[in-house]
PDB file of C-alpha atoms in Angstrom:
ATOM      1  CA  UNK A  30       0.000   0.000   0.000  1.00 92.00           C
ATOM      2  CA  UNK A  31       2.837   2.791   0.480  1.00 95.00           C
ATOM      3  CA  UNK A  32       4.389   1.803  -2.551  1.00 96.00           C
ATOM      4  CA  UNK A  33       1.029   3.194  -3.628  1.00 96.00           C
ATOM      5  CA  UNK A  34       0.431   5.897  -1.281  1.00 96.00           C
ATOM      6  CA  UNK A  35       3.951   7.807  -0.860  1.00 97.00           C
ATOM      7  CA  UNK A  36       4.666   9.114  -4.447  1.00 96.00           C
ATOM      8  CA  UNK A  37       1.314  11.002  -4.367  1.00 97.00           C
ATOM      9  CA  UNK A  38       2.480  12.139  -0.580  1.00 97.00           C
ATOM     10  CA  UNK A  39       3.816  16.218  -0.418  1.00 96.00           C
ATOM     11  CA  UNK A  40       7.476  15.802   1.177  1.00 93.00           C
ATOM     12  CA  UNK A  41       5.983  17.448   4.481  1.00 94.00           C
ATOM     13  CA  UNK A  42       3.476  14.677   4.545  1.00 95.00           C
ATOM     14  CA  UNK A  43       3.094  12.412   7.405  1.00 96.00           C
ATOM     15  CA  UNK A  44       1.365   8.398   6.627  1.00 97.00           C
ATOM     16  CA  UNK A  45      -0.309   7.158   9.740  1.00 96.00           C
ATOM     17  CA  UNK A  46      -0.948   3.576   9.702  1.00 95.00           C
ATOM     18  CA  UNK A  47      -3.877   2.379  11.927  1.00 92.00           C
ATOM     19  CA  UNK A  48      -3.439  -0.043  13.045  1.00 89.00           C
ATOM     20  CA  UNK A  49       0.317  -0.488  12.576  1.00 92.00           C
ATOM     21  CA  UNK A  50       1.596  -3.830  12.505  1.00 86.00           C
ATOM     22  CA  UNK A  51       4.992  -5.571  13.587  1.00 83.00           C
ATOM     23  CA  UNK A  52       7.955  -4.031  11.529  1.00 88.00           C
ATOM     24  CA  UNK A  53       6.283  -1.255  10.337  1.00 92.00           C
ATOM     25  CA  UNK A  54       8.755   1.129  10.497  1.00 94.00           C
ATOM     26  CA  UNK A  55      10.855  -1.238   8.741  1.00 94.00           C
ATOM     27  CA  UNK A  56       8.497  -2.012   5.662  1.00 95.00           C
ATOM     28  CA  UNK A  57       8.102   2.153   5.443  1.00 96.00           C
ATOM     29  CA  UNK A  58      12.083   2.430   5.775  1.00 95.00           C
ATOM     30  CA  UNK A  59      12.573  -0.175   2.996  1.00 96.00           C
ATOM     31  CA  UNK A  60       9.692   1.209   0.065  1.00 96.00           C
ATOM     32  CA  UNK A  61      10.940   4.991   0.979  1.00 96.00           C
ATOM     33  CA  UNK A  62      14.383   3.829  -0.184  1.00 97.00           C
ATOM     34  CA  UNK A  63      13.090   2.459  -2.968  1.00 97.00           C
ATOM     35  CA  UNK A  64      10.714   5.283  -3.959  1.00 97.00           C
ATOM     36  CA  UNK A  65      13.823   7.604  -3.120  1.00 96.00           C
ATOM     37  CA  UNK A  66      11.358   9.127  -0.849  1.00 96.00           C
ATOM     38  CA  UNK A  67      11.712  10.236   2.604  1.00 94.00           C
ATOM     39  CA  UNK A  68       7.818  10.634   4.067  1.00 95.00           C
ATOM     40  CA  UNK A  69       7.363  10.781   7.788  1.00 96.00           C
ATOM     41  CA  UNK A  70       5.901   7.530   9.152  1.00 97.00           C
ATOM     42  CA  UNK A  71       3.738   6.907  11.975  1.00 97.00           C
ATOM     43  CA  UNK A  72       2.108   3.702  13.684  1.00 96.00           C
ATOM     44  CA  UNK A  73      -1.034   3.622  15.955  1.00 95.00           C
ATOM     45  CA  UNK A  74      -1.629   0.124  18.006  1.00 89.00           C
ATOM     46  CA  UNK A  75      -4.224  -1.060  19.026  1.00 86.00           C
ATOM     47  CA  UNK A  76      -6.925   0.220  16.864  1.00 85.00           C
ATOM     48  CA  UNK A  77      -8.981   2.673  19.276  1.00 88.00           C
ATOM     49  CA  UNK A  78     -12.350   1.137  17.900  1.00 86.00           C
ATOM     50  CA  UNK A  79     -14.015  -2.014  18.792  1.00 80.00           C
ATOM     51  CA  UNK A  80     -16.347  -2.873  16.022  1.00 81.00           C
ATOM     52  CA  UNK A  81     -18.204  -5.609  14.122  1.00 79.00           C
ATOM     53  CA  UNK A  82     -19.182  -6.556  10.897  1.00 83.00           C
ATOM     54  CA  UNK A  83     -23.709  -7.011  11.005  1.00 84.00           C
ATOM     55  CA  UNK A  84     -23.751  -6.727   7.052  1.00 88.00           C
ATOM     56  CA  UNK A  85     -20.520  -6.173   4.924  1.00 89.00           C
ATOM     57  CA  UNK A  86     -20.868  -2.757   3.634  1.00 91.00           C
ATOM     58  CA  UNK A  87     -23.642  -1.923   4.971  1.00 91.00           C
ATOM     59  CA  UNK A  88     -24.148  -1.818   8.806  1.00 90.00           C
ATOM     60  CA  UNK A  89     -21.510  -2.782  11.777  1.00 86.00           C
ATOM     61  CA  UNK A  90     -21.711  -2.595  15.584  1.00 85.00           C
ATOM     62  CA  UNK A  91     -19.602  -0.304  17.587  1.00 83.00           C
ATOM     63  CA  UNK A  92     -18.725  -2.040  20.382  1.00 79.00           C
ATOM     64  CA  UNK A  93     -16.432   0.892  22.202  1.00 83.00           C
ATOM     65  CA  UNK A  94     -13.540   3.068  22.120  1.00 87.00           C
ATOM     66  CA  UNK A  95     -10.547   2.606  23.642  1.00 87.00           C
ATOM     67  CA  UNK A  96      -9.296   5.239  26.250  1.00 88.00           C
ATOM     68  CA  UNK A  97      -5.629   5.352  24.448  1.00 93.00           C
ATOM     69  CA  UNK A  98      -3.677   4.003  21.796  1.00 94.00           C
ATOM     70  CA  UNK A  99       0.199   3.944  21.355  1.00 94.00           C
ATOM     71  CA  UNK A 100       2.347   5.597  18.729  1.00 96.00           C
ATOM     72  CA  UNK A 101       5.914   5.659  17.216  1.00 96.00           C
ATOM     73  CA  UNK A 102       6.982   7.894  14.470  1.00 96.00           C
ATOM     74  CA  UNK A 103      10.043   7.845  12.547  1.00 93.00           C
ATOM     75  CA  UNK A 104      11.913  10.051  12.756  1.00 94.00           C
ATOM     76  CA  UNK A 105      10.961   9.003  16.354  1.00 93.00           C
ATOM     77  CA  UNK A 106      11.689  13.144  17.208  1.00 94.00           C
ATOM     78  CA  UNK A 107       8.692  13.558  15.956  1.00 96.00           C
ATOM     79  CA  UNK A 108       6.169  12.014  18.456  1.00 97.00           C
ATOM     80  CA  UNK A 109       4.777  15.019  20.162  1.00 97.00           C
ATOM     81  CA  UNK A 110       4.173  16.866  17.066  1.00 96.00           C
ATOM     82  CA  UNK A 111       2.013  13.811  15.172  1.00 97.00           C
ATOM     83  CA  UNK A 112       0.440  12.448  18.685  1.00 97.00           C
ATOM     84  CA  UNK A 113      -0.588  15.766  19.607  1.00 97.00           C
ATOM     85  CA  UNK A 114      -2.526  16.001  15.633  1.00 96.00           C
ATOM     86  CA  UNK A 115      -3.845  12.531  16.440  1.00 95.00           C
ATOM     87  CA  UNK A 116      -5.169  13.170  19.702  1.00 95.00           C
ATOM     88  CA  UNK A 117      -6.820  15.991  18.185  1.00 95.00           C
ATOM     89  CA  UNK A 118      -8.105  13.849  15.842  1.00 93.00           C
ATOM     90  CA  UNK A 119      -9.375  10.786  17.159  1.00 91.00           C
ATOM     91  CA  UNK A 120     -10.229  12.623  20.569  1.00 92.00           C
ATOM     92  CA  UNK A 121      -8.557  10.130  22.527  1.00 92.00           C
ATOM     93  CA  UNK A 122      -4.934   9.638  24.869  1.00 96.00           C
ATOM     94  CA  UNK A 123      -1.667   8.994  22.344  1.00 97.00           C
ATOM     95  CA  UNK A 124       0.913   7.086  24.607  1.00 96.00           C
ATOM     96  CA  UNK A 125       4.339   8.239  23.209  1.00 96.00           C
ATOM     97  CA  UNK A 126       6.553   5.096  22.237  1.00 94.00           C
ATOM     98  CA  UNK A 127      10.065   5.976  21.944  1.00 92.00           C
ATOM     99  CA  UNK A 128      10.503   3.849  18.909  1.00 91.00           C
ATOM    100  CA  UNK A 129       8.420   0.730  17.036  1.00 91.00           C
ATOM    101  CA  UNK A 130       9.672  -2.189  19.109  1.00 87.00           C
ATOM    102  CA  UNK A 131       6.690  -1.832  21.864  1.00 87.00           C
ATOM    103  CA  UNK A 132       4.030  -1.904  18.885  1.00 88.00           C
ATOM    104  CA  UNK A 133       6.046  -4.750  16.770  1.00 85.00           C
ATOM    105  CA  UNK A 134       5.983  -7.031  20.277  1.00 81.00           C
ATOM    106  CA  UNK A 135       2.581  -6.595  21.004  1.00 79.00           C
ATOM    107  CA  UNK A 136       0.969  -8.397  17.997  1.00 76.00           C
ATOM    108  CA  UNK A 137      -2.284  -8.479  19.683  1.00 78.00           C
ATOM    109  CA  UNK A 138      -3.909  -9.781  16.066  1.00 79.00           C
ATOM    110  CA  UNK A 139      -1.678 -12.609  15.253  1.00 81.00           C
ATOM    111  CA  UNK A 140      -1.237 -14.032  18.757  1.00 85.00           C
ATOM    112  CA  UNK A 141      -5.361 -14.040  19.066  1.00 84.00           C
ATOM    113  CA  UNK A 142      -6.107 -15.079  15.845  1.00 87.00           C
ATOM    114  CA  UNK A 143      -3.672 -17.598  15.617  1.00 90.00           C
ATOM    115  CA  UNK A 144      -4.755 -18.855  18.877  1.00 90.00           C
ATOM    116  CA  UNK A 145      -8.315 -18.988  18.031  1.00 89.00           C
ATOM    117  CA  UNK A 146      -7.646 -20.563  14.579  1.00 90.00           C
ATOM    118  CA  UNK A 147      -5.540 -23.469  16.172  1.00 88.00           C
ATOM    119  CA  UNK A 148      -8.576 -23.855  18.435  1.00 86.00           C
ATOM    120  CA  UNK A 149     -11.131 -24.147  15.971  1.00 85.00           C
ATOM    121  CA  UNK A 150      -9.068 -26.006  13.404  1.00 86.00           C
ATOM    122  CA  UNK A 151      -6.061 -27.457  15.393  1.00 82.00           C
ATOM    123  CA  UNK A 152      -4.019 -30.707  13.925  1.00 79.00           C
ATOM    124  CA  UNK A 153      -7.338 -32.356  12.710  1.00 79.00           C
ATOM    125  CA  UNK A 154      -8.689 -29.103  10.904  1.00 77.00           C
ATOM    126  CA  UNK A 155      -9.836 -31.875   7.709  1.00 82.00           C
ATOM    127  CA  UNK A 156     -12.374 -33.563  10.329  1.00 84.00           C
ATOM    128  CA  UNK A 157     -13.834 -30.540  11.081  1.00 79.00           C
ATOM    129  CA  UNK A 158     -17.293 -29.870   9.896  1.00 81.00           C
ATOM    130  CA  UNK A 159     -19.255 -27.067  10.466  1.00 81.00           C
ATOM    131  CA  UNK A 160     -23.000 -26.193   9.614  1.00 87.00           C
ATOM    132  CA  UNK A 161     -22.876 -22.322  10.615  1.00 85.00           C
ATOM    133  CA  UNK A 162     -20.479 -19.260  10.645  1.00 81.00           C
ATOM    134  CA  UNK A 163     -18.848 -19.833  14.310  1.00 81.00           C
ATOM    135  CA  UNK A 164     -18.605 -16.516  16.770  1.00 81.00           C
ATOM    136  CA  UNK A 165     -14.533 -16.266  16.284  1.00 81.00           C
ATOM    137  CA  UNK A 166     -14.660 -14.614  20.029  1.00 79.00           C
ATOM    138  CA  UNK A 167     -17.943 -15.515  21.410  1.00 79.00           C
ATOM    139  CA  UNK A 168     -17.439 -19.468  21.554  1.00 83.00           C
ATOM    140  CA  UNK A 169     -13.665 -19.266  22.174  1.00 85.00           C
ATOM    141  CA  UNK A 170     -12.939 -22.968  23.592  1.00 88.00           C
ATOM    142  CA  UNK A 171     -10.142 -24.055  25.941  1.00 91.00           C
ATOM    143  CA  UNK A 172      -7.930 -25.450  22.879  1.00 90.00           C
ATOM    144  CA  UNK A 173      -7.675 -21.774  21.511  1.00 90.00           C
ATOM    145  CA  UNK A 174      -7.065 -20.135  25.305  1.00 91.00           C
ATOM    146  CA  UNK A 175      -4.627 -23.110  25.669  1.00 92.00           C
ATOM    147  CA  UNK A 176      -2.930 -21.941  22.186  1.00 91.00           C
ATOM    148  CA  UNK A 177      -2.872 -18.135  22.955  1.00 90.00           C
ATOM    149  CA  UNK A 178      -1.179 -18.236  26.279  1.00 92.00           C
ATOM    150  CA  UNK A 179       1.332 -20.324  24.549  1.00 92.00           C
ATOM    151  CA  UNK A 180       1.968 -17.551  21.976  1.00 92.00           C
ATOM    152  CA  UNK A 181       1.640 -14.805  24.357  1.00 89.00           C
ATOM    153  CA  UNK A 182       4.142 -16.976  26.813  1.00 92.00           C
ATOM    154  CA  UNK A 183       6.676 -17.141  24.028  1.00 91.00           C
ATOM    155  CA  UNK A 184       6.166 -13.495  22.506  1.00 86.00           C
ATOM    156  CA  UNK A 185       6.609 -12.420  26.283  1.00 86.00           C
ATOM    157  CA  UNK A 186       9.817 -14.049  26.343  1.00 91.00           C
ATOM    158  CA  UNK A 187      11.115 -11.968  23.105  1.00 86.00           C
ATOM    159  CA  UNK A 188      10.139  -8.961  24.836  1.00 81.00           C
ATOM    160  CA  UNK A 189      12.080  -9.734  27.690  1.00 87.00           C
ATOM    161  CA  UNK A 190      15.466 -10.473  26.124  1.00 89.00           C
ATOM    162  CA  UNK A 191      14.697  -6.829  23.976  1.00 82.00           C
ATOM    163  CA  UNK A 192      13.948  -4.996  27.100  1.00 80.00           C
ATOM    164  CA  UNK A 193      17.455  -6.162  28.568  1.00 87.00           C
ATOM    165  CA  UNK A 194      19.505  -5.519  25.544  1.00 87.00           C
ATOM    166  CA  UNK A 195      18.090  -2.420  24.644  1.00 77.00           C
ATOM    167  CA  UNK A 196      16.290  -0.503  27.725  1.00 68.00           C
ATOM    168  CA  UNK A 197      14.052   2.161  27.496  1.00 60.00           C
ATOM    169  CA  UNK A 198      12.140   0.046  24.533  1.00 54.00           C
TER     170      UNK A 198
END
């Protein structure tokens, strides 16, 4: 998508992705070298929106807003300037992150999903049959909590070993 985005972008111009996802800041690094571009980047994670699909494209459920949401920029001197524009914006707290590592270790998405997939589908996922769209969160068994503390366990560990080689993160 920046590949599509940035050479439209003014050089002041500053791409907010919401919600950013792990090694953002390094996919935006790697197309603005390519492009030859240098656009200010920012990532916001989580999403501050809780919603639900009723009827694609035509009616969802807001389930709640979030109190605050987390940011990086890059250049990461730029923080205050762009979280101060977003709070503005989405009316909510902007937690400053000094750089991307807190929002690439908290894949909140692919250690839930991922859990909840393995739970559903797990080794036998060819025996499964199923008559009706499942409720991905509503009817959450113990195989999928099983398998998301085990990814959470693991991607805590990662965190851990990047806190104590590079504190402050």
């Amino acid at each position: 998508v920046l590949l599509d985005i940035v050479p439209h972008c003014d050089d002041d111009a500053c791409i907010v992705a919401m919600p950013a996802t792990g090694c953002f800041d390094w996919t935006a690094n790697q197309v603005m070298k390519e492009l030859g571009r240098q656009i200010d980047v920012a990532g916001v994670a989580p999403l501050p929106y809780v919603c639900r699909t009723i009827e694609y494209a035509r009616e969802a459920n807001f389930n709640g807003c979030k109190g605050q949401v987390g940011m990086a920029t890059l250049p990461a001197g730029n923080i205050d300037r762009v979280a101060s524009q977003v709070e503005e914006i989405l009316g909510l707290k902007v937690k400053r992150y000094p750089s991307f590592l807190p929002i690439t270790l908290t894949p909140t998405n692919p250690i839930m999903h991922t859990g909840r997939l393995m739970g559903m589908f797990g080794p036998n996922w060819r025996d499964n049959k199923y008559d009706r769209m499942i409720k991905f969160y509503d009817e959450t068994d113990e195989l999928s909590n099983t398998w998301l503390h085990r990814l959470d366990d693991e991607n805590q560990l990662i965190a851990k070993a990047a806190e104590e080689a590079i504190g402050g993160s």
